[in-house]
Amino acid sequence: MMVLGIETSCDETSAAVVEDGKTILSSTIAAQLDLLRKYGGVVPEIAARRHTELIGYVIKEALDNAGKTLDDIDAVAVTARQGLIGCLLVGVAAAKSISYARKLPLIGLHHIEGHIYASRLTNPDMPFPHVCLTVSGGHTMLLYVEDGDEYELLGTTLDDAAGEAFDKIAKFLGLDFPGGPVIDKLSREGNPEAFKFPRPMLRGKSFDFSFSGLKTSVINKFKDKVARDEKLPMADIAAGFQEAVVDVLAGKTMRAAEEKGVTTVSVTGGVSANSLLRTVFQEVCARKGMKVYFPTFSLCTDNAAMIAAAGYARLVKGEKSDLRLNVVPNAPLGD
Ligand code: KG4
Ligand code: ZN
């Protein structure tokens, strides 16, 4: 089955053609980096307008790159839940139009379900059940994944998402956007031991996260150095911050895996591209006799291939939406 996936929940306009939920024939992503740099982050209304301008071209390019036309497409999958309302509406309107005009089944999906499938697209043999950490600019979620589409939410962020903290710290330090890859690179030149930042909520029973206190601590350290007219060790600050985030993510995920009795861990979302995170997860999992899976780098950040793959899994179970499909900006996973 050939599924056209569409993803516009935040600032990437993306379309992809995926065969049988596992073979990516094309994946087109138009990122709004010029706007992000200009405004220092995503401005929802402006992002939605850019999606409107791009969506037609992006879908056409995805079809062309796959060597397909709409005649070859069997179903349309689209992110309808969790994201910026205006942005979601553009993708859903496009998907509904194609579904109506071509009489194709339509399936609306939760964005996080897509991230979960990004790991499966890369690692088709990844076993169930497992614990999945979805960690991106908009989400930090720890999930127990029973099978392909049965999830239990173990914990989530109480304030900033991990990627959001990376982006805000980078912005504060005067670095480029998005901040995650920049801090990742800068940290390689820094000493993570130079500053010991807090590891919020690492101890204790809860699987929830909080990164705003860590963010404040980093900003205070920076201001303190400026007030004393001291040299600013940017790479050390970046490395210390990154290590604190990764320690918390790895510590909680390992505890969740142990509590749930699973030996498989999956880490997805934009922050799963982080080099320290990958090294630390690999090391701690190896020590505990567990195995960790990541999506390939191009599937870590938002993309429509993961939506097409998640859509295929639901479609083969006979699930589909109809033309009343609406968007829900803050939907719990599983709705
Ligand atoms: O999954 P994604 O594209 O968007 C959301 O669903 O939110 O993730 C984007 C986030 C940004 O916050 C970005 O800074 C972060 O992923 N990110 C990284 C890295 N690459 C992207 N964070 C840390 N290290 C990276 N290498
Ligand atoms: Zn995402």
Short mmCIF file of N, CA and C in Angstrom, two decimals, residues 129-188:
data_model
loop_
_atom_site.label_atom_id
_atom_site.label_comp_id
_atom_site.label_asym_id
_atom_site.label_seq_id
_atom_site.Cartn_x
_atom_site.Cartn_y
_atom_site.Cartn_z
N PRO A 129 7.33 -5.41 24.22
CA PRO A 129 7.11 -4.01 24.60
C PRO A 129 8.46 -3.31 24.82
N HIS A 130 8.42 -1.99 24.79
CA HIS A 130 9.64 -1.24 25.11
C HIS A 130 9.27 0.11 25.73
N VAL A 131 10.30 0.76 26.25
CA VAL A 131 10.10 2.11 26.78
C VAL A 131 10.62 3.08 25.74
N CYS A 132 9.81 4.09 25.42
CA CYS A 132 10.18 5.05 24.38
C CYS A 132 10.26 6.46 24.97
N LEU A 133 11.40 7.09 24.79
CA LEU A 133 11.57 8.49 25.18
C LEU A 133 11.43 9.33 23.90
N THR A 134 10.40 10.17 23.85
CA THR A 134 10.23 11.08 22.71
C THR A 134 10.61 12.47 23.16
N VAL A 135 11.67 12.97 22.58
CA VAL A 135 12.28 14.16 23.14
C VAL A 135 12.59 15.14 22.00
N SER A 136 11.83 16.25 21.98
CA SER A 136 11.98 17.17 20.84
C SER A 136 11.78 18.60 21.30
N GLY A 137 11.53 19.50 20.33
CA GLY A 137 11.36 20.90 20.68
C GLY A 137 10.04 21.16 21.40
N GLY A 138 9.06 20.32 21.15
CA GLY A 138 7.74 20.53 21.74
C GLY A 138 7.36 19.50 22.79
N HIS A 139 8.12 18.41 22.89
CA HIS A 139 7.69 17.33 23.79
C HIS A 139 8.87 16.66 24.50
N THR A 140 8.59 16.23 25.72
CA THR A 140 9.49 15.31 26.41
C THR A 140 8.56 14.29 27.05
N MET A 141 8.48 13.12 26.46
CA MET A 141 7.50 12.13 26.92
C MET A 141 8.16 10.78 27.11
N LEU A 142 7.87 10.16 28.22
CA LEU A 142 8.35 8.81 28.48
C LEU A 142 7.14 7.89 28.38
N LEU A 143 7.23 6.91 27.48
CA LEU A 143 6.08 6.05 27.21
C LEU A 143 6.44 4.58 27.34
N TYR A 144 5.49 3.80 27.82
CA TYR A 144 5.61 2.35 27.76
C TYR A 144 4.81 1.93 26.53
N VAL A 145 5.49 1.33 25.56
CA VAL A 145 4.83 0.97 24.30
C VAL A 145 4.57 -0.54 24.32
N GLU A 146 3.31 -0.86 24.49
CA GLU A 146 2.91 -2.27 24.67
C GLU A 146 3.08 -3.03 23.34
N ASP A 147 2.44 -2.47 22.29
CA ASP A 147 2.73 -2.96 20.94
C ASP A 147 2.65 -1.75 20.03
N GLY A 148 2.52 -1.92 18.72
CA GLY A 148 2.61 -0.81 17.79
C GLY A 148 1.79 0.43 18.15
N ASP A 149 0.60 0.25 18.70
CA ASP A 149 -0.21 1.44 18.93
C ASP A 149 -0.93 1.45 20.30
N GLU A 150 -0.35 0.78 21.26
CA GLU A 150 -0.87 0.81 22.64
C GLU A 150 0.18 1.47 23.51
N TYR A 151 -0.14 2.64 24.06
CA TYR A 151 0.86 3.38 24.81
C TYR A 151 0.37 3.70 26.22
N GLU A 152 1.31 3.71 27.15
CA GLU A 152 1.01 4.21 28.50
C GLU A 152 1.97 5.36 28.75
N LEU A 153 1.41 6.52 29.07
CA LEU A 153 2.26 7.68 29.35
C LEU A 153 2.80 7.57 30.76
N LEU A 154 4.13 7.50 30.88
CA LEU A 154 4.76 7.36 32.20
C LEU A 154 5.11 8.73 32.78
N GLY A 155 5.54 9.62 31.91
CA GLY A 155 5.93 10.94 32.39
C GLY A 155 6.05 11.92 31.25
N THR A 156 5.97 13.19 31.60
CA THR A 156 6.09 14.23 30.58
C THR A 156 6.71 15.47 31.23
N THR A 157 6.98 16.49 30.43
CA THR A 157 7.62 17.65 31.04
C THR A 157 6.57 18.54 31.71
N LEU A 158 6.97 19.12 32.83
CA LEU A 158 6.06 20.00 33.56
C LEU A 158 6.20 21.43 33.08
N ASP A 159 7.27 21.71 32.34
CA ASP A 159 7.46 23.07 31.82
C ASP A 159 8.08 23.00 30.42
N ASP A 160 9.36 23.37 30.29
CA ASP A 160 9.98 23.36 28.95
C ASP A 160 10.25 21.94 28.47
N ALA A 161 10.10 21.71 27.17
CA ALA A 161 10.58 20.46 26.58
C ALA A 161 12.11 20.53 26.51
N ALA A 162 12.76 19.36 26.42
CA ALA A 162 14.23 19.36 26.42
C ALA A 162 14.79 20.16 25.24
N GLY A 163 14.22 19.96 24.05
CA GLY A 163 14.72 20.69 22.87
C GLY A 163 14.48 22.19 23.01
N GLU A 164 13.35 22.53 23.63
CA GLU A 164 13.03 23.94 23.87
C GLU A 164 14.10 24.56 24.78
N ALA A 165 14.53 23.80 25.79
CA ALA A 165 15.58 24.29 26.70
C ALA A 165 16.88 24.50 25.91
N PHE A 166 17.23 23.55 25.03
CA PHE A 166 18.42 23.73 24.17
C PHE A 166 18.29 25.02 23.36
N ASP A 167 17.11 25.22 22.76
CA ASP A 167 16.90 26.39 21.89
C ASP A 167 16.97 27.69 22.68
N LYS A 168 16.38 27.69 23.89
CA LYS A 168 16.36 28.93 24.69
C LYS A 168 17.74 29.27 25.21
N ILE A 169 18.49 28.24 25.63
CA ILE A 169 19.85 28.50 26.13
C ILE A 169 20.73 29.01 24.98
N ALA A 170 20.58 28.41 23.80
CA ALA A 170 21.37 28.86 22.65
C ALA A 170 21.04 30.31 22.32
N LYS A 171 19.77 30.63 22.36
CA LYS A 171 19.35 32.00 22.05
C LYS A 171 19.95 32.97 23.08
N PHE A 172 19.90 32.56 24.35
CA PHE A 172 20.46 33.41 25.40
C PHE A 172 21.97 33.61 25.21
N LEU A 173 22.64 32.55 24.79
CA LEU A 173 24.10 32.64 24.59
C LEU A 173 24.46 33.32 23.26
N GLY A 174 23.43 33.73 22.52
CA GLY A 174 23.68 34.41 21.24
C GLY A 174 24.07 33.46 20.12
N LEU A 175 23.67 32.19 20.24
CA LEU A 175 24.02 31.18 19.22
C LEU A 175 22.88 31.06 18.21
N ASP A 176 23.12 30.27 17.17
CA ASP A 176 22.18 30.14 16.06
C ASP A 176 20.95 29.29 16.45
N PHE A 177 19.95 29.30 15.61
CA PHE A 177 18.72 28.52 15.81
C PHE A 177 18.63 27.44 14.73
N PRO A 178 18.15 26.24 15.03
CA PRO A 178 17.78 25.72 16.35
C PRO A 178 19.02 25.44 17.20
N GLY A 179 18.85 25.61 18.50
CA GLY A 179 20.00 25.58 19.40
C GLY A 179 20.60 24.19 19.63
N GLY A 180 19.78 23.15 19.51
CA GLY A 180 20.27 21.80 19.83
C GLY A 180 21.54 21.41 19.09
N PRO A 181 21.52 21.45 17.75
CA PRO A 181 22.73 21.04 17.01
C PRO A 181 23.92 21.95 17.30
N VAL A 182 23.67 23.23 17.56
CA VAL A 182 24.76 24.18 17.81
C VAL A 182 25.41 23.88 19.17
N ILE A 183 24.59 23.65 20.18
CA ILE A 183 25.12 23.32 21.51
C ILE A 183 25.84 21.97 21.47
N ASP A 184 25.27 21.03 20.72
CA ASP A 184 25.88 19.71 20.55
C ASP A 184 27.32 19.88 20.02
N LYS A 185 27.48 20.70 18.99
CA LYS A 185 28.78 20.89 18.36
C LYS A 185 29.73 21.67 19.28
N LEU A 186 29.23 22.75 19.86
CA LEU A 186 30.07 23.59 20.73
C LEU A 186 30.55 22.81 21.95
N SER A 187 29.69 21.92 22.46
CA SER A 187 30.03 21.15 23.67
C SER A 187 31.26 20.26 23.48
N ARG A 188 31.50 19.88 22.23
CA ARG A 188 32.66 19.00 21.98
C ARG A 188 33.98 19.69 22.32
#
